Each structure stands twice: as C-alpha cells, then as structure tokens.
Amino acid sequence: MYDICCVGHITLDRVVTPTTEKHMAGGTSFYFSNAIRSMGINYGLVTAIAQSEMGFVLDLRTKGTDVIVFPSAKTVYFENIYAGNLDHRTQRVLQESDPFTVEQFKAVDAKIFHLGPLLSNDISVELIRELAGRSRVSLDVQGYLREVKGQSVCAVDWKDKKQALQYVHTVKADEAELEVLTGVVGIQEGVKILTDWGVQEVVITRASLGSVIYGDGVFYDIPAFRPVAEVDATGCGDTYMAGYLSQRVKGVGIQDAGEFGAAMASLKMESYGPFDGTEDDIIQLLATNRG
C-alpha cells in the first residue's frame, strides 16, 4: 500500500526558451516523482514507456523511486516552446504512448492515486472509477483538455467530464483549464460547478499570481513565492501537487499544504529539470517568507 501513487506516462521533452534548448525526460509523472522522492512518504509510480527510453525508469529507481512500468510501443514526445516570461508555452506532440488499462492496476493500491494524463485517451473513465472504489483520486485535468491535430496541441472540452469527475476527490487545473472545463469565467464560479459535479477539493494554479484551493466549504488564497531566477517553468504545477499531496496525506491542513507546494514549485523554477531539493529547503524558504 503506497501513501501516494502517481499514474502517468514519462515523456521525451524538447524544451525551448528564448535563451536555451534542452532535451530531457518529462511529463507529470516524471516531475511529480522526482519532487516527492524526499518528502518522507511511501511513494510509487505507474508508467508506460517504450524500451528505448527505459533509462528514464532506471534513473528513477537508482534514486530510490519504486516504479511499476508497463511496455508501450512508443514513448510520448512533447515539444514545449516558452515565451519570454515563462508563463505561456506552445506545445506539439510528436508521438503518443499506449493507454493504461484497468487490468494493470489489479495489484496496485494507494491511499491517494494522483492521475496525470498527458492526452485524453491515457486514462479511461473506467479506470478512474475502478481506482476511486478503493482509494482517494487526485487528477490533473490538463491531458483531458488537449486534442492533437497533426502535431499541434489544441484546447478542447472533455466530453466525459461529468461522468468521470463524480469519482475524483481532488482536481488540479490552471485558470484557463478551469474555464474550458466549466464554461464560465471566474474561479469561484468554476469551482462551484466542479463541486456540483462531485469534486471535493479543487486546486487552481495561477502561475506568478499564486494559487487558490477550495476545500471544506472554504477558499484558501495561496501566495506565490518569487524564485531567485526564473529558469525553467516546465513541471512547476506537477511539483506543486507533489508538495501539496505529500502534506495532505500526512494530515496537514489545506493552507499550509498549499504554501508548501507553492514554495516547492518556486525552488524548482530556479533550475532546469525536476526539483532536486529537500524538505528542509522548502521549510527554510517558508520560514524566510513568513519571518
């Protein structure tokens, strides 16, 4: 039994900023797994990847992450091109992976399953329902709001959202994704619709403006922590959720867990690739900003 199990494909990523171009592993599962590794919980990753990219899995295992890997004909290949302020990116998908199946999870159990689909067919409603029958499900909705046309990624609505979200405890989205998902403008209005559909906890990230979390009938305002330098924003939302959920599964309240996740995301942004700091680094940043 894991405390938290992340489900998602590790990707090949080409990350282009105004000053650099990097080729690296990526995806929700990759950034989440690296960030949560030093948070003192029992964690596991379920992923699917082509044999040619098994080195990514071996690297995670070498660093202490428990990884269950299923074969895929191809590995997802994303291209992320960032504008000058790193708040906006343009994406292309150059190849896709095989979806996960219910049968693959018969022997996997966790207190929280964090689902990180990258494309709309990665994780079925049937699988969400199956996992929700025995665990709390957390979902980053971004993959369900992506449609690949040619190689371009276009924003679309999620046709199965009402059917699926009744089984989801925690939803993570940014403001634009919330608007697409609910059809309304405004965080409070959008959150009300999600809760009407059955979601109990909603995490809305707002990049440099911070984040808002709804739970137990209360909206919590989470400030952003300004990084020393904005080097690489890829995976910041996944890092935030790793911090947030690692605290929630330990019984930490929403405000403190949100601030922990925000501080963790800020530290991640200061260097390329995934978060590689410690829990003490985050605690020190929180203490500095509160002091």
PDB file of C-alpha atoms in Angstrom:
ATOM      1  CA  MET A   1       0.000   0.000   0.000  1.00  0.00           C
ATOM      2  CA  TYR A   2       1.544   3.289  -1.120  1.00  0.00           C
ATOM      3  CA  ASP A   3       0.734   6.574   0.582  1.00  0.00           C
ATOM      4  CA  ILE A   4       0.632   8.146  -2.888  1.00  0.00           C
ATOM      5  CA  CYS A   5       0.839   6.508  -6.311  1.00  0.00           C
ATOM      6  CA  CYS A   6       1.198   8.651  -9.423  1.00  0.00           C
ATOM      7  CA  VAL A   7      -0.135   7.311 -12.721  1.00  0.00           C
ATOM      8  CA  GLY A   8       1.134   8.793 -15.965  1.00  0.00           C
ATOM      9  CA  HIS A   9       3.490   8.463 -18.904  1.00  0.00           C
ATOM     10  CA  ILE A  10       7.083   9.610 -18.753  1.00  0.00           C
ATOM     11  CA  THR A  11       7.759  11.673 -21.878  1.00  0.00           C
ATOM     12  CA  LEU A  12      10.546  12.740 -24.117  1.00  0.00           C
ATOM     13  CA  ASP A  13      10.585  16.562 -23.864  1.00  0.00           C
ATOM     14  CA  ARG A  14      12.149  19.218 -26.046  1.00  0.00           C
ATOM     15  CA  VAL A  15      12.049  22.463 -24.030  1.00  0.00           C
ATOM     16  CA  VAL A  16      12.783  25.716 -25.847  1.00  0.00           C
ATOM     17  CA  THR A  17      13.081  29.079 -24.064  1.00  0.00           C
ATOM     18  CA  PRO A  18      14.267  32.417 -25.501  1.00  0.00           C
ATOM     19  CA  THR A  19      17.830  31.554 -24.428  1.00  0.00           C
ATOM     20  CA  THR A  20      18.173  27.755 -24.444  1.00  0.00           C
ATOM     21  CA  GLU A  21      17.060  24.428 -25.905  1.00  0.00           C
ATOM     22  CA  LYS A  22      17.047  21.279 -23.764  1.00  0.00           C
ATOM     23  CA  HIS A  23      16.157  17.634 -24.423  1.00  0.00           C
ATOM     24  CA  MET A  24      15.080  15.705 -21.320  1.00  0.00           C
ATOM     25  CA  ALA A  25      12.569  13.347 -19.722  1.00  0.00           C
ATOM     26  CA  GLY A  26       9.296  14.969 -18.709  1.00  0.00           C
ATOM     27  CA  GLY A  27       5.590  14.549 -18.059  1.00  0.00           C
ATOM     28  CA  THR A  28       3.522  14.849 -14.883  1.00  0.00           C
ATOM     29  CA  SER A  29       4.767  11.501 -13.604  1.00  0.00           C
ATOM     30  CA  PHE A  30       8.447  12.419 -14.066  1.00  0.00           C
ATOM     31  CA  TYR A  31       8.307  15.829 -12.352  1.00  0.00           C
ATOM     32  CA  PHE A  32       5.946  14.600  -9.628  1.00  0.00           C
ATOM     33  CA  SER A  33       8.101  11.546  -8.878  1.00  0.00           C
ATOM     34  CA  ASN A  34      11.342  13.477  -8.598  1.00  0.00           C
ATOM     35  CA  ALA A  35       9.790  16.149  -6.397  1.00  0.00           C
ATOM     36  CA  ILE A  36       8.101  13.796  -3.958  1.00  0.00           C
ATOM     37  CA  ARG A  37      11.053  11.456  -3.544  1.00  0.00           C
ATOM     38  CA  SER A  38      12.495  13.231  -0.494  1.00  0.00           C
ATOM     39  CA  MET A  39       9.190  14.004   1.232  1.00  0.00           C
ATOM     40  CA  GLY A  40       9.258  11.055   3.647  1.00  0.00           C
ATOM     41  CA  ILE A  41       6.278   9.081   2.359  1.00  0.00           C
ATOM     42  CA  ASN A  42       5.791   5.641   0.800  1.00  0.00           C
ATOM     43  CA  TYR A  43       5.542   6.530  -2.897  1.00  0.00           C
ATOM     44  CA  GLY A  44       5.180   4.590  -6.127  1.00  0.00           C
ATOM     45  CA  LEU A  45       4.895   5.430  -9.827  1.00  0.00           C
ATOM     46  CA  VAL A  46       2.984   3.528 -12.500  1.00  0.00           C
ATOM     47  CA  THR A  47       4.089   4.441 -16.008  1.00  0.00           C
ATOM     48  CA  ALA A  48       4.276   3.057 -19.558  1.00  0.00           C
ATOM     49  CA  ILE A  49       7.224   3.653 -21.829  1.00  0.00           C
ATOM     50  CA  ALA A  50       8.997   2.267 -24.891  1.00  0.00           C
ATOM     51  CA  GLN A  51      12.034   0.047 -24.317  1.00  0.00           C
ATOM     52  CA  SER A  52      14.256   2.710 -25.891  1.00  0.00           C
ATOM     53  CA  GLU A  53      13.531   5.108 -23.000  1.00  0.00           C
ATOM     54  CA  MET A  54      13.854   2.600 -20.116  1.00  0.00           C
ATOM     55  CA  GLY A  55      16.883   4.584 -18.995  1.00  0.00           C
ATOM     56  CA  PHE A  56      14.487   7.179 -17.545  1.00  0.00           C
ATOM     57  CA  VAL A  57      12.918   4.473 -15.350  1.00  0.00           C
ATOM     58  CA  LEU A  58      16.271   3.050 -14.295  1.00  0.00           C
ATOM     59  CA  ASP A  59      17.405   6.527 -13.257  1.00  0.00           C
ATOM     60  CA  LEU A  60      14.322   6.990 -11.049  1.00  0.00           C
ATOM     61  CA  ARG A  61      14.853   3.574  -9.489  1.00  0.00           C
ATOM     62  CA  THR A  62      18.524   4.333  -8.836  1.00  0.00           C
ATOM     63  CA  LYS A  63      17.421   7.440  -6.917  1.00  0.00           C
ATOM     64  CA  GLY A  64      15.068   5.371  -4.770  1.00  0.00           C
ATOM     65  CA  THR A  65      11.675   5.621  -6.502  1.00  0.00           C
ATOM     66  CA  ASP A  66       9.553   2.464  -6.729  1.00  0.00           C
ATOM     67  CA  VAL A  67       8.436   2.262 -10.391  1.00  0.00           C
ATOM     68  CA  ILE A  68       5.974  -0.161 -11.957  1.00  0.00           C
ATOM     69  CA  VAL A  69       6.467   0.071 -15.719  1.00  0.00           C
ATOM     70  CA  PHE A  70       4.290  -1.337 -18.490  1.00  0.00           C
ATOM     71  CA  PRO A  71       5.509  -1.679 -22.085  1.00  0.00           C
ATOM     72  CA  SER A  72       4.386   0.778 -24.771  1.00  0.00           C
ATOM     73  CA  ALA A  73       5.087   0.736 -28.486  1.00  0.00           C
ATOM     74  CA  LYS A  74       6.204   4.371 -28.296  1.00  0.00           C
ATOM     75  CA  THR A  75       7.098   6.981 -25.700  1.00  0.00           C
ATOM     76  CA  VAL A  76       5.139  10.254 -25.673  1.00  0.00           C
ATOM     77  CA  TYR A  77       7.224  13.027 -27.268  1.00  0.00           C
ATOM     78  CA  PHE A  78       6.353  16.637 -26.351  1.00  0.00           C
ATOM     79  CA  GLU A  79       7.813  19.880 -27.624  1.00  0.00           C
ATOM     80  CA  ASN A  80       7.349  22.866 -25.248  1.00  0.00           C
ATOM     81  CA  ILE A  81       8.210  26.333 -26.542  1.00  0.00           C
ATOM     82  CA  TYR A  82       8.095  29.117 -23.933  1.00  0.00           C
ATOM     83  CA  ALA A  83       7.592  32.853 -24.360  1.00  0.00           C
ATOM     84  CA  GLY A  84       9.835  35.340 -22.584  1.00  0.00           C
ATOM     85  CA  ASN A  85       8.059  35.356 -19.202  1.00  0.00           C
ATOM     86  CA  LEU A  86       7.751  31.535 -18.967  1.00  0.00           C
ATOM     87  CA  ASP A  87       4.025  31.840 -18.117  1.00  0.00           C
ATOM     88  CA  HIS A  88       2.980  30.800 -21.640  1.00  0.00           C
ATOM     89  CA  ARG A  89       4.012  27.850 -23.787  1.00  0.00           C
ATOM     90  CA  THR A  90       3.186  26.382 -27.199  1.00  0.00           C
ATOM     91  CA  GLN A  91       3.100  22.585 -27.406  1.00  0.00           C
ATOM     92  CA  ARG A  92       3.408  19.945 -30.106  1.00  0.00           C
ATOM     93  CA  VAL A  93       3.087  16.166 -29.736  1.00  0.00           C
ATOM     94  CA  LEU A  94       5.444  14.231 -31.989  1.00  0.00           C
ATOM     95  CA  GLN A  95       4.400  10.701 -30.870  1.00  0.00           C
ATOM     96  CA  GLU A  96       1.961   9.071 -28.408  1.00  0.00           C
ATOM     97  CA  SER A  97       2.045   6.143 -25.922  1.00  0.00           C
ATOM     98  CA  ASP A  98      -0.322   3.244 -25.252  1.00  0.00           C
ATOM     99  CA  PRO A  99      -3.129   3.990 -22.740  1.00  0.00           C
ATOM    100  CA  PHE A 100      -3.329   2.420 -19.272  1.00  0.00           C
ATOM    101  CA  THR A 101      -5.814  -0.393 -18.600  1.00  0.00           C
ATOM    102  CA  VAL A 102      -7.877  -1.447 -15.573  1.00  0.00           C
ATOM    103  CA  GLU A 103      -6.205  -4.865 -15.549  1.00  0.00           C
ATOM    104  CA  GLN A 104      -2.777  -3.283 -14.968  1.00  0.00           C
ATOM    105  CA  PHE A 105      -3.912  -1.919 -11.573  1.00  0.00           C
ATOM    106  CA  LYS A 106      -5.385  -5.061 -10.011  1.00  0.00           C
ATOM    107  CA  ALA A 107      -2.395  -5.437  -7.675  1.00  0.00           C
ATOM    108  CA  VAL A 108      -1.642  -1.725  -7.101  1.00  0.00           C
ATOM    109  CA  ASP A 109      -3.078   0.086  -4.072  1.00  0.00           C
ATOM    110  CA  ALA A 110      -2.567   3.518  -2.503  1.00  0.00           C
ATOM    111  CA  LYS A 111      -4.183   5.963  -0.113  1.00  0.00           C
ATOM    112  CA  ILE A 112      -4.110   8.555  -2.919  1.00  0.00           C
ATOM    113  CA  PHE A 113      -3.818   7.917  -6.662  1.00  0.00           C
ATOM    114  CA  HIS A 114      -2.634  11.065  -8.447  1.00  0.00           C
ATOM    115  CA  LEU A 115      -3.543  10.792 -12.128  1.00  0.00           C
ATOM    116  CA  GLY A 116      -1.500  12.764 -14.639  1.00  0.00           C
ATOM    117  CA  PRO A 117      -2.873  12.060 -18.122  1.00  0.00           C
ATOM    118  CA  LEU A 118      -0.994  13.931 -20.836  1.00  0.00           C
ATOM    119  CA  LEU A 119      -3.536  13.224 -23.591  1.00  0.00           C
ATOM    120  CA  SER A 120      -7.252  12.477 -23.455  1.00  0.00           C
ATOM    121  CA  ASN A 121      -7.043   8.708 -24.064  1.00  0.00           C
ATOM    122  CA  ASP A 122      -4.290   7.968 -21.499  1.00  0.00           C
ATOM    123  CA  ILE A 123      -6.613   7.102 -18.582  1.00  0.00           C
ATOM    124  CA  SER A 124     -10.209   5.958 -19.149  1.00  0.00           C
ATOM    125  CA  VAL A 125     -13.264   6.821 -17.065  1.00  0.00           C
ATOM    126  CA  GLU A 126     -13.485   3.103 -16.290  1.00  0.00           C
ATOM    127  CA  LEU A 127     -10.014   3.199 -14.708  1.00  0.00           C
ATOM    128  CA  ILE A 128     -10.849   6.341 -12.690  1.00  0.00           C
ATOM    129  CA  ARG A 129     -13.993   4.623 -11.372  1.00  0.00           C
ATOM    130  CA  GLU A 130     -12.030   1.474 -10.503  1.00  0.00           C
ATOM    131  CA  LEU A 131      -9.379   3.388  -8.534  1.00  0.00           C
ATOM    132  CA  ALA A 132     -11.972   5.558  -6.762  1.00  0.00           C
ATOM    133  CA  GLY A 133     -13.674   2.417  -5.492  1.00  0.00           C
ATOM    134  CA  ARG A 134     -10.709   1.739  -3.180  1.00  0.00           C
ATOM    135  CA  SER A 135      -8.729   4.995  -2.866  1.00  0.00           C
ATOM    136  CA  ARG A 136      -8.882   8.774  -2.997  1.00  0.00           C
ATOM    137  CA  VAL A 137      -8.310  10.018  -6.553  1.00  0.00           C
ATOM    138  CA  SER A 138      -6.479  13.243  -7.395  1.00  0.00           C
ATOM    139  CA  LEU A 139      -6.500  14.396 -11.014  1.00  0.00           C
ATOM    140  CA  ASP A 140      -4.570  16.930 -13.058  1.00  0.00           C
ATOM    141  CA  VAL A 141      -7.107  17.625 -15.805  1.00  0.00           C
ATOM    142  CA  GLN A 142      -4.757  19.133 -18.399  1.00  0.00           C
ATOM    143  CA  GLY A 143      -4.448  15.983 -20.537  1.00  0.00           C
ATOM    144  CA  TYR A 144      -8.216  15.674 -20.988  1.00  0.00           C
ATOM    145  CA  LEU A 145      -8.331  19.222 -22.374  1.00  0.00           C
ATOM    146  CA  ARG A 146      -5.802  18.536 -25.123  1.00  0.00           C
ATOM    147  CA  GLU A 147      -6.552  17.398 -28.643  1.00  0.00           C
ATOM    148  CA  VAL A 148      -3.726  16.646 -31.057  1.00  0.00           C
ATOM    149  CA  LYS A 149      -4.378  17.880 -34.605  1.00  0.00           C
ATOM    150  CA  GLY A 150      -1.494  16.894 -36.786  1.00  0.00           C
ATOM    151  CA  GLN A 151       1.219  17.545 -34.234  1.00  0.00           C
ATOM    152  CA  SER A 152      -0.322  20.678 -32.729  1.00  0.00           C
ATOM    153  CA  VAL A 153      -1.974  20.648 -29.311  1.00  0.00           C
ATOM    154  CA  CYS A 154      -5.369  22.382 -29.270  1.00  0.00           C
ATOM    155  CA  ALA A 155      -7.527  23.232 -26.254  1.00  0.00           C
ATOM    156  CA  VAL A 156     -10.823  21.292 -26.205  1.00  0.00           C
ATOM    157  CA  ASP A 157     -13.534  20.427 -23.707  1.00  0.00           C
ATOM    158  CA  TRP A 158     -13.606  17.000 -22.018  1.00  0.00           C
ATOM    159  CA  LYS A 159     -16.741  15.214 -23.179  1.00  0.00           C
ATOM    160  CA  ASP A 160     -16.731  12.648 -20.336  1.00  0.00           C
ATOM    161  CA  LYS A 161     -16.081  15.184 -17.561  1.00  0.00           C
ATOM    162  CA  LYS A 162     -19.349  14.832 -15.629  1.00  0.00           C
ATOM    163  CA  GLN A 163     -19.197  11.047 -15.812  1.00  0.00           C
ATOM    164  CA  ALA A 164     -15.586  10.973 -14.573  1.00  0.00           C
ATOM    165  CA  LEU A 165     -15.419  13.790 -12.029  1.00  0.00           C
ATOM    166  CA  GLN A 166     -18.022  12.228  -9.738  1.00  0.00           C
ATOM    167  CA  TYR A 167     -15.235   9.775  -8.822  1.00  0.00           C
ATOM    168  CA  VAL A 168     -12.499  12.389  -8.303  1.00  0.00           C
ATOM    169  CA  HIS A 169     -11.779  13.843  -4.847  1.00  0.00           C
ATOM    170  CA  THR A 170      -9.157  16.458  -5.817  1.00  0.00           C
ATOM    171  CA  VAL A 171      -8.860  18.317  -9.130  1.00  0.00           C
ATOM    172  CA  LYS A 172      -5.876  20.413 -10.165  1.00  0.00           C
ATOM    173  CA  ALA A 173      -6.243  22.917 -13.024  1.00  0.00           C
ATOM    174  CA  ASP A 174      -4.981  26.343 -14.023  1.00  0.00           C
ATOM    175  CA  GLU A 175      -7.372  29.245 -14.645  1.00  0.00           C
ATOM    176  CA  ALA A 176      -7.602  28.673 -18.400  1.00  0.00           C
ATOM    177  CA  GLU A 177      -8.265  24.950 -17.919  1.00  0.00           C
ATOM    178  CA  LEU A 178     -10.960  25.708 -15.337  1.00  0.00           C
ATOM    179  CA  GLU A 179     -12.702  27.998 -17.816  1.00  0.00           C
ATOM    180  CA  VAL A 180     -12.604  25.384 -20.598  1.00  0.00           C
ATOM    181  CA  LEU A 181     -13.783  22.656 -18.227  1.00  0.00           C
ATOM    182  CA  THR A 182     -16.724  24.581 -16.732  1.00  0.00           C
ATOM    183  CA  GLY A 183     -17.596  27.093 -19.455  1.00  0.00           C
ATOM    184  CA  VAL A 184     -17.587  30.021 -17.002  1.00  0.00           C
ATOM    185  CA  VAL A 185     -15.147  32.823 -16.184  1.00  0.00           C
ATOM    186  CA  GLY A 186     -14.046  33.249 -12.569  1.00  0.00           C
ATOM    187  CA  ILE A 187     -12.518  30.864 -10.051  1.00  0.00           C
ATOM    188  CA  GLN A 188     -15.384  30.828  -7.534  1.00  0.00           C
ATOM    189  CA  GLU A 189     -17.978  30.255 -10.258  1.00  0.00           C
ATOM    190  CA  GLY A 190     -15.912  27.490 -11.859  1.00  0.00           C
ATOM    191  CA  VAL A 191     -15.202  25.771  -8.570  1.00  0.00           C
ATOM    192  CA  LYS A 192     -18.902  25.722  -7.698  1.00  0.00           C
ATOM    193  CA  ILE A 193     -19.620  23.829 -10.917  1.00  0.00           C
ATOM    194  CA  LEU A 194     -16.879  21.271 -10.183  1.00  0.00           C
ATOM    195  CA  THR A 195     -18.203  20.689  -6.681  1.00  0.00           C
ATOM    196  CA  ASP A 196     -21.721  20.294  -8.090  1.00  0.00           C
ATOM    197  CA  TRP A 197     -20.258  17.500 -10.237  1.00  0.00           C
ATOM    198  CA  GLY A 198     -18.854  15.781  -7.139  1.00  0.00           C
ATOM    199  CA  VAL A 199     -15.307  17.124  -6.697  1.00  0.00           C
ATOM    200  CA  GLN A 200     -14.452  17.829  -3.039  1.00  0.00           C
ATOM    201  CA  GLU A 201     -11.122  19.658  -3.277  1.00  0.00           C
ATOM    202  CA  VAL A 202     -10.038  21.997  -6.116  1.00  0.00           C
ATOM    203  CA  VAL A 203      -6.539  23.373  -6.670  1.00  0.00           C
ATOM    204  CA  ILE A 204      -6.340  26.273  -9.141  1.00  0.00           C
ATOM    205  CA  THR A 205      -2.829  27.427 -10.059  1.00  0.00           C
ATOM    206  CA  ARG A 206      -2.277  30.961 -11.372  1.00  0.00           C
ATOM    207  CA  ALA A 207       1.447  30.943 -12.258  1.00  0.00           C
ATOM    208  CA  SER A 208       3.148  34.045 -10.813  1.00  0.00           C
ATOM    209  CA  LEU A 209      -0.149  35.151  -9.196  1.00  0.00           C
ATOM    210  CA  GLY A 210      -0.156  32.236  -6.776  1.00  0.00           C
ATOM    211  CA  SER A 211      -2.978  29.718  -6.378  1.00  0.00           C
ATOM    212  CA  VAL A 212      -6.422  29.196  -4.878  1.00  0.00           C
ATOM    213  CA  ILE A 213      -7.558  25.997  -3.165  1.00  0.00           C
ATOM    214  CA  TYR A 214     -11.152  25.128  -2.295  1.00  0.00           C
ATOM    215  CA  GLY A 215     -11.982  22.545   0.351  1.00  0.00           C
ATOM    216  CA  ASP A 216     -14.437  22.022   3.194  1.00  0.00           C
ATOM    217  CA  GLY A 217     -16.515  24.997   2.022  1.00  0.00           C
ATOM    218  CA  VAL A 218     -13.588  27.458   2.216  1.00  0.00           C
ATOM    219  CA  PHE A 219     -11.454  29.234  -0.433  1.00  0.00           C
ATOM    220  CA  TYR A 220      -7.787  29.410   0.576  1.00  0.00           C
ATOM    221  CA  ASP A 221      -5.555  32.054  -1.024  1.00  0.00           C
ATOM    222  CA  ILE A 222      -2.026  30.692  -1.515  1.00  0.00           C
ATOM    223  CA  PRO A 223       0.654  33.299  -2.314  1.00  0.00           C
ATOM    224  CA  ALA A 224       3.349  32.735  -4.921  1.00  0.00           C
ATOM    225  CA  PHE A 225       6.954  32.557  -3.762  1.00  0.00           C
ATOM    226  CA  ARG A 226       9.190  34.577  -6.065  1.00  0.00           C
ATOM    227  CA  PRO A 227      12.105  32.495  -7.360  1.00  0.00           C
ATOM    228  CA  VAL A 228      15.632  33.916  -7.315  1.00  0.00           C
ATOM    229  CA  ALA A 229      15.660  33.468 -11.116  1.00  0.00           C
ATOM    230  CA  GLU A 230      13.000  32.119 -13.490  1.00  0.00           C
ATOM    231  CA  VAL A 231      14.995  29.485 -15.360  1.00  0.00           C
ATOM    232  CA  ASP A 232      12.579  26.652 -16.265  1.00  0.00           C
ATOM    233  CA  ALA A 233       8.829  26.547 -15.559  1.00  0.00           C
ATOM    234  CA  THR A 234       8.227  23.085 -17.050  1.00  0.00           C
ATOM    235  CA  GLY A 235       6.807  20.788 -14.381  1.00  0.00           C
ATOM    236  CA  CYS A 236       6.064  23.532 -11.840  1.00  0.00           C
ATOM    237  CA  GLY A 237       2.406  22.525 -11.499  1.00  0.00           C
ATOM    238  CA  ASP A 238       3.401  18.884 -11.013  1.00  0.00           C
ATOM    239  CA  THR A 239       5.973  19.915  -8.399  1.00  0.00           C
ATOM    240  CA  TYR A 240       3.325  21.993  -6.607  1.00  0.00           C
ATOM    241  CA  MET A 241       0.991  18.987  -6.448  1.00  0.00           C
ATOM    242  CA  ALA A 242       3.776  16.717  -5.205  1.00  0.00           C
ATOM    243  CA  GLY A 243       4.351  19.110  -2.329  1.00  0.00           C
ATOM    244  CA  TYR A 244       0.652  19.647  -1.680  1.00  0.00           C
ATOM    245  CA  LEU A 245      -0.401  15.991  -1.696  1.00  0.00           C
ATOM    246  CA  SER A 246       2.638  14.843   0.288  1.00  0.00           C
ATOM    247  CA  GLN A 247       1.496  17.179   3.063  1.00  0.00           C
ATOM    248  CA  ARG A 248      -2.205  16.334   2.787  1.00  0.00           C
ATOM    249  CA  VAL A 249      -1.563  12.591   3.091  1.00  0.00           C
ATOM    250  CA  LYS A 250       0.333  13.387   6.321  1.00  0.00           C
ATOM    251  CA  GLY A 251      -2.754  15.208   7.660  1.00  0.00           C
ATOM    252  CA  VAL A 252      -1.539  18.789   7.095  1.00  0.00           C
ATOM    253  CA  GLY A 253      -4.274  21.424   6.570  1.00  0.00           C
ATOM    254  CA  ILE A 254      -5.067  22.945   3.175  1.00  0.00           C
ATOM    255  CA  GLN A 255      -3.459  26.378   3.715  1.00  0.00           C
ATOM    256  CA  ASP A 256      -0.148  25.011   4.988  1.00  0.00           C
ATOM    257  CA  ALA A 257      -0.074  22.225   2.381  1.00  0.00           C
ATOM    258  CA  GLY A 258      -0.737  24.755  -0.397  1.00  0.00           C
ATOM    259  CA  GLU A 259       2.040  27.058   0.786  1.00  0.00           C
ATOM    260  CA  PHE A 260       4.396  24.080   0.986  1.00  0.00           C
ATOM    261  CA  GLY A 261       3.571  23.162  -2.629  1.00  0.00           C
ATOM    262  CA  ALA A 262       3.969  26.771  -3.802  1.00  0.00           C
ATOM    263  CA  ALA A 263       7.380  27.082  -2.146  1.00  0.00           C
ATOM    264  CA  MET A 264       8.475  23.809  -3.678  1.00  0.00           C
ATOM    265  CA  ALA A 265       7.399  24.964  -7.161  1.00  0.00           C
ATOM    266  CA  SER A 266       9.300  28.231  -6.720  1.00  0.00           C
ATOM    267  CA  LEU A 267      12.521  26.416  -5.862  1.00  0.00           C
ATOM    268  CA  LYS A 268      12.044  24.098  -8.843  1.00  0.00           C
ATOM    269  CA  MET A 269      11.765  27.059 -11.226  1.00  0.00           C
ATOM    270  CA  GLU A 270      15.301  28.195 -10.353  1.00  0.00           C
ATOM    271  CA  SER A 271      16.973  25.373 -12.320  1.00  0.00           C
ATOM    272  CA  TYR A 272      16.446  23.128 -15.341  1.00  0.00           C
ATOM    273  CA  GLY A 273      14.748  19.793 -14.930  1.00  0.00           C
ATOM    274  CA  PRO A 274      12.868  18.435 -11.912  1.00  0.00           C
ATOM    275  CA  PHE A 275      13.022  19.592  -8.299  1.00  0.00           C
ATOM    276  CA  ASP A 276      16.091  18.090  -6.618  1.00  0.00           C
ATOM    277  CA  GLY A 277      15.985  19.796  -3.232  1.00  0.00           C
ATOM    278  CA  THR A 278      14.942  18.551   0.190  1.00  0.00           C
ATOM    279  CA  GLU A 279      12.065  19.066   2.583  1.00  0.00           C
ATOM    280  CA  ASP A 280      14.407  21.210   4.695  1.00  0.00           C
ATOM    281  CA  ASP A 281      14.964  23.550   1.715  1.00  0.00           C
ATOM    282  CA  ILE A 282      11.221  24.135   1.485  1.00  0.00           C
ATOM    283  CA  ILE A 283      10.805  24.630   5.224  1.00  0.00           C
ATOM    284  CA  GLN A 284      13.628  27.184   5.177  1.00  0.00           C
ATOM    285  CA  LEU A 285      12.032  29.143   2.320  1.00  0.00           C
ATOM    286  CA  LEU A 286       8.676  29.136   4.120  1.00  0.00           C
ATOM    287  CA  ALA A 287      10.292  30.363   7.321  1.00  0.00           C
ATOM    288  CA  THR A 288      12.128  33.154   5.480  1.00  0.00           C
ATOM    289  CA  ASN A 289       8.956  34.403   3.818  1.00  0.00           C
ATOM    290  CA  ARG A 290       6.899  34.205   6.993  1.00  0.00           C
ATOM    291  CA  GLY A 291       9.619  35.713   9.162  1.00  0.00           C
TER     292      GLY A 291
END
